[in-house]
Short mmCIF file of C-alpha atoms in Angstrom, two decimals:
data_model
loop_
_atom_site.label_atom_id
_atom_site.label_comp_id
_atom_site.label_asym_id
_atom_site.label_seq_id
_atom_site.Cartn_x
_atom_site.Cartn_y
_atom_site.Cartn_z
CA MET A 1 23.05 27.41 5.45
CA VAL A 2 21.75 28.59 8.49
CA ASP A 3 18.67 29.65 6.43
CA TYR A 4 18.49 26.44 4.45
CA GLY A 5 18.46 24.53 7.67
CA LYS A 6 15.63 26.45 9.18
CA GLU A 7 13.40 26.59 6.13
CA PHE A 8 13.69 22.81 6.12
CA MET A 9 12.84 22.46 9.79
CA LEU A 10 10.05 24.61 9.37
CA TYR A 11 8.63 22.11 7.35
CA LEU A 12 8.89 19.70 9.69
CA MET A 13 7.32 21.62 12.31
CA SER A 14 5.27 25.34 13.23
CA GLU A 15 7.36 28.42 13.71
CA LYS A 16 6.28 28.19 17.57
CA CYS A 17 7.83 24.80 17.65
CA TYR A 18 11.16 25.77 16.01
CA ASP A 19 11.38 28.78 18.29
CA ASN A 20 10.71 26.15 21.40
CA TYR A 21 13.90 23.73 20.16
CA PHE A 22 16.19 25.83 18.81
CA ILE A 23 15.77 29.15 20.83
CA GLU A 24 14.36 28.00 24.16
CA PHE A 25 15.57 24.47 24.19
CA ASP A 26 12.38 23.35 25.36
CA LEU A 27 12.90 19.56 24.15
CA LEU A 28 9.89 18.25 26.12
CA ASP A 29 7.17 20.30 24.47
CA GLY A 30 4.51 16.96 23.81
CA ASP A 31 2.69 18.76 21.14
CA CYS A 32 5.90 19.47 19.05
CA PHE A 33 6.95 16.17 19.61
CA ARG A 34 3.77 14.46 18.32
CA ALA A 35 3.71 17.25 15.42
CA LEU A 36 7.30 16.35 14.46
CA LEU A 37 6.85 12.72 15.04
CA SER A 38 3.73 12.66 12.59
CA LYS A 39 5.52 14.89 10.19
CA GLY A 40 8.49 12.67 10.04
CA LEU A 41 6.07 9.43 9.83
CA GLY A 42 4.71 10.65 6.72
CA LEU A 43 7.75 11.15 4.78
CA GLY A 44 8.86 8.03 5.70
CA ILE A 45 5.64 6.30 4.86
CA ILE A 46 5.83 8.40 1.77
CA ALA A 47 9.63 7.15 0.92
CA GLY A 48 8.49 3.81 1.44
CA SER A 49 5.32 3.98 -0.66
CA VAL A 50 7.61 4.42 -4.10
CA LEU A 51 8.59 0.60 -3.44
CA VAL A 52 5.84 -0.95 -1.58
CA LYS A 53 4.21 -2.55 -4.25
CA VAL A 54 7.61 -3.23 -6.38
CA PRO A 55 7.99 -6.80 -4.97
CA GLN A 56 4.66 -7.46 -5.82
CA ILE A 57 5.06 -6.23 -9.50
CA THR A 58 8.48 -8.24 -10.07
CA LYS A 59 6.75 -11.08 -8.69
CA ILE A 60 4.48 -11.41 -11.65
CA LEU A 61 7.09 -10.23 -14.23
CA GLY A 62 9.72 -13.07 -12.64
CA ASN A 63 6.69 -15.81 -12.97
CA LYS A 64 4.87 -14.22 -15.95
CA SER A 65 1.96 -14.99 -14.12
CA ALA A 66 -0.73 -13.21 -12.23
CA ARG A 67 -2.53 -16.24 -10.68
CA GLY A 68 -4.05 -16.06 -7.39
CA ILE A 69 -4.56 -12.23 -7.83
CA SER A 70 -8.17 -11.15 -7.51
CA LEU A 71 -8.57 -8.19 -10.70
CA PHE A 72 -11.93 -7.09 -9.22
CA SER A 73 -9.77 -6.53 -5.79
CA VAL A 74 -7.01 -4.65 -7.66
CA CYS A 75 -9.60 -2.46 -9.03
CA LEU A 76 -11.57 -1.61 -6.24
CA ASP A 77 -8.47 -1.11 -4.22
CA LEU A 78 -7.09 1.42 -7.27
CA PHE A 79 -10.25 2.98 -7.07
CA ALA A 80 -10.02 3.53 -3.08
CA ILE A 81 -6.97 5.31 -3.54
CA THR A 82 -7.59 7.29 -6.40
CA ILE A 83 -10.39 8.88 -4.82
CA HIS A 84 -8.67 9.50 -1.29
CA MET A 85 -6.14 10.86 -3.32
CA ALA A 86 -7.87 13.34 -5.03
CA TYR A 87 -10.19 13.91 -1.94
CA SER A 88 -6.95 14.83 -0.27
CA PHE A 89 -5.26 17.27 -2.69
CA VAL A 90 -8.22 19.07 -3.68
CA ASN A 91 -8.74 19.74 0.32
CA GLY A 92 -5.01 21.06 0.21
CA PHE A 93 -4.14 18.51 3.03
CA PRO A 94 -0.48 18.54 3.90
CA PHE A 95 1.20 16.47 1.10
CA SER A 96 3.34 14.34 3.78
CA ALA A 97 -0.29 13.15 5.22
CA TRP A 98 -1.53 11.61 2.09
CA GLY A 99 1.34 11.48 -0.57
CA ASP A 100 1.94 7.71 -0.16
CA THR A 101 -1.57 7.43 -2.31
CA ALA A 102 0.25 9.00 -5.05
CA PHE A 103 2.91 6.54 -5.52
CA LEU A 104 0.12 3.61 -4.42
CA ALA A 105 -2.13 4.53 -7.38
CA LEU A 106 0.60 3.83 -9.98
CA GLN A 107 1.94 1.09 -8.64
CA THR A 108 -1.54 -0.06 -8.35
CA ALA A 109 -2.51 0.34 -12.05
CA ILE A 110 0.61 -1.48 -13.07
CA ILE A 111 -0.51 -4.26 -11.36
CA ALA A 112 -4.36 -4.31 -12.86
CA MET A 113 -2.39 -3.95 -16.15
CA MET A 114 -0.28 -6.89 -15.92
CA VAL A 115 -3.09 -8.77 -14.79
CA LEU A 116 -4.85 -7.95 -17.58
CA PHE A 117 -1.70 -8.37 -19.64
CA PHE A 118 -0.52 -11.53 -18.72
CA GLY A 119 -4.29 -13.14 -18.39
CA GLY A 120 -4.19 -12.50 -22.40
CA SER A 121 -6.26 -9.03 -22.42
CA THR A 122 -3.54 -7.18 -24.05
CA VAL A 123 -6.23 -4.80 -25.68
CA LEU A 124 -7.77 -4.76 -22.48
CA SER A 125 -4.69 -3.73 -20.63
CA VAL A 126 -3.99 -0.96 -23.22
CA LEU A 127 -7.87 0.63 -22.71
CA PHE A 128 -7.53 0.22 -18.86
CA THR A 129 -4.34 2.77 -18.82
CA PHE A 130 -6.05 5.38 -21.07
CA ALA A 131 -9.24 5.19 -18.71
CA TYR A 132 -7.35 4.98 -15.62
CA SER A 133 -5.68 8.33 -16.89
CA GLY A 134 -8.51 10.08 -18.17
CA LEU A 135 -10.06 9.50 -14.53
CA VAL A 136 -7.21 10.52 -12.49
CA TYR A 137 -7.54 13.68 -14.45
CA VAL A 138 -10.92 14.38 -13.98
CA LEU A 139 -10.73 14.29 -10.60
CA MET A 140 -7.94 15.95 -10.13
CA GLY A 141 -7.74 18.82 -12.58
CA GLY A 142 -10.47 20.69 -11.10
CA LEU A 143 -13.29 19.06 -13.00
CA THR A 144 -14.85 17.54 -10.06
CA PRO A 145 -17.26 19.73 -7.14
CA LEU A 146 -15.21 18.89 -3.88
CA ASN A 147 -18.84 17.92 -2.49
CA TYR A 148 -18.67 15.08 -5.17
CA LEU A 149 -15.66 13.77 -3.99
CA LEU A 150 -16.85 14.07 -0.56
CA ILE A 151 -19.49 12.04 -0.93
CA ALA A 152 -17.08 9.25 -2.70
CA GLN A 153 -14.61 9.23 0.09
CA GLY A 154 -17.73 8.08 2.10
CA PHE A 155 -18.49 5.37 -0.11
CA ASN A 156 -14.17 4.32 -0.17
CA VAL A 157 -14.46 2.54 3.21
CA PRO A 158 -17.20 -0.26 1.86
CA ILE A 159 -15.33 -0.03 -1.28
CA LEU A 160 -11.93 -0.94 0.39
CA LEU A 161 -13.23 -3.51 2.56
CA LEU A 162 -15.01 -5.29 -0.48
CA GLY A 163 -11.85 -5.01 -2.47
CA LYS A 164 -9.64 -6.36 0.08
CA LEU A 165 -11.92 -8.75 1.49
CA SER A 166 -12.60 -10.73 -1.58
CA GLN A 167 -8.71 -10.92 -2.13
CA ALA A 168 -9.04 -12.57 1.15
CA PHE A 169 -11.77 -14.82 0.22
CA THR A 170 -9.94 -15.44 -3.33
CA ASN A 171 -7.24 -16.99 -1.49
CA TYR A 172 -9.30 -18.73 1.29
CA ARG A 173 -10.97 -20.56 -2.09
CA ASN A 174 -7.70 -21.10 -3.35
CA GLY A 175 -6.03 -22.53 -0.15
CA SER A 176 -2.96 -20.18 -0.78
CA THR A 177 -2.25 -16.44 -1.84
CA GLY A 178 -1.18 -17.23 -4.95
CA GLN A 179 1.34 -14.49 -6.36
CA LEU A 180 0.79 -12.01 -3.35
CA SER A 181 4.56 -10.45 -2.07
CA ALA A 182 4.46 -11.14 1.37
CA VAL A 183 6.92 -7.90 1.51
CA THR A 184 4.14 -5.67 0.19
CA CYS A 185 1.43 -7.06 2.48
CA PHE A 186 3.05 -6.66 5.72
CA MET A 187 4.67 -3.08 4.18
CA LEU A 188 0.40 -2.50 3.15
CA LEU A 189 -0.19 -2.97 6.91
CA ALA A 190 2.42 -0.99 8.30
CA GLY A 191 1.71 1.94 6.80
CA SER A 192 -1.81 1.97 7.21
CA MET A 193 -1.39 1.78 10.76
CA ALA A 194 0.88 4.90 11.09
CA ARG A 195 -1.33 6.54 8.68
CA ILE A 196 -4.03 6.40 11.23
CA PHE A 197 -2.02 8.79 13.78
CA THR A 198 -0.65 10.79 11.20
CA SER A 199 -4.15 11.54 10.00
CA ILE A 200 -5.47 12.45 13.50
CA GLN A 201 -2.56 14.90 14.17
CA GLU A 202 -2.32 16.43 10.80
CA THR A 203 -5.55 16.48 9.24
CA GLY A 204 -7.96 15.47 12.21
CA ASP A 205 -10.56 14.69 8.92
CA GLN A 206 -12.77 11.52 10.55
CA MET A 207 -13.18 10.40 7.21
CA MET A 208 -9.48 9.80 6.33
CA ILE A 209 -9.09 7.88 10.02
CA ILE A 210 -12.00 5.65 9.42
CA THR A 211 -10.59 5.05 5.85
CA TYR A 212 -7.18 4.46 6.96
CA GLY A 213 -8.66 2.34 10.23
CA SER A 214 -11.06 0.37 8.00
CA SER A 215 -7.72 -0.24 5.41
CA THR A 216 -5.29 -1.43 8.68
CA PHE A 217 -7.79 -4.31 9.82
CA ALA A 218 -8.17 -5.90 5.88
CA ASN A 219 -4.91 -5.54 5.59
CA LEU A 220 -4.58 -7.20 8.77
CA VAL A 221 -6.80 -10.34 7.40
CA ILE A 222 -4.50 -10.51 4.15
CA ALA A 223 -1.18 -10.53 6.31
CA LEU A 224 -2.47 -13.35 8.47
CA GLN A 225 -3.74 -15.41 5.50
CA VAL A 226 0.00 -14.67 3.97
CA LEU A 227 1.20 -16.16 7.06
CA TYR A 228 -1.27 -19.42 7.36
CA TYR A 229 -0.71 -20.52 4.09
CA TRP A 230 3.11 -19.77 3.93
CA ASN A 231 3.88 -23.49 4.74
CA SER A 232 0.95 -24.37 2.51
CA ASP A 233 2.33 -22.85 -0.29
CA LYS A 234 5.80 -23.99 -0.13
CA GLN A 235 4.32 -27.72 -0.26
CA LYS A 236 2.51 -27.08 -3.26
CA LYS A 237 6.02 -25.93 -4.96
CA ALA A 238 7.71 -28.79 -3.78
CA THR A 239 4.95 -31.25 -5.36
CA ALA A 240 4.62 -29.30 -8.18
CA ALA A 241 8.83 -30.05 -8.32
CA GLY A 242 7.81 -33.89 -8.49
CA PRO A 243 9.10 -36.37 -6.37
CA ALA A 244 13.26 -37.09 -6.06
CA PRO A 245 14.37 -39.98 -8.10
CA ALA A 246 15.08 -42.74 -6.46
CA LYS A 247 18.45 -44.02 -6.23
CA LYS A 248 19.03 -47.60 -7.79
CA PRO A 249 20.41 -50.00 -5.54
CA LYS A 250 24.08 -50.79 -6.02
CA ALA A 251 24.64 -54.21 -7.75
CA LYS A 252 26.01 -56.90 -5.17
CA SER A 253 29.14 -58.38 -6.16
CA LYS A 254 29.12 -62.04 -6.65
CA LYS A 255 31.18 -64.19 -3.98
CA THR A 256 33.54 -66.74 -5.62
CA ASP A 257 34.29 -70.04 -4.15
#
């Protein structure tokens, strides 16, 4: 049991930090604390990413509509996530530093498929699924050289910003956030902010740090829009429901002499 416990702790920290904490009982080591915090945050983000876009998916399914969701934005977001996932995987970075992108990619692909499906393009929805699966295999199956992935990762920042901000423009033009899930938006913002720290601590890769910094900015813009249009969306729903029926006045009883 002790050996299993040590193996688990060594996944979270280095041998040196394990000795500091559990043999020398030096609990004030700053470097070990930051490394442990980063690993814990990374695993927490991965755990949260399993469900981060599920509220968005269920909202689309529940309303049987993807109104207000920009397909262009979703596809650009998906491309950026996929490139980042492939770049991290091929580079051999720790799974705790990028594992959330695997779940985000899957959920974003489902959202894109649903936008096409509920937009009336069932055939395009199926073709998209096969095309995306093929792209993932090409990028992560050893068919794409690392230097090509590095170049693609360099384009990730403008692609990511264009995708997110095009959704923000769609929200502005509609005067509403439509079927966007507030829970998903705020979870994405929190995750991207935490990823800046974990990228600095676990990879030191400048490209990853810049990417997550840009993602945080774009997610913040959309999160602020969700807050700004919150009451506007409620008023639109109330208007669509129609005014409450007017109560009929009670008939006055005639007085008899």
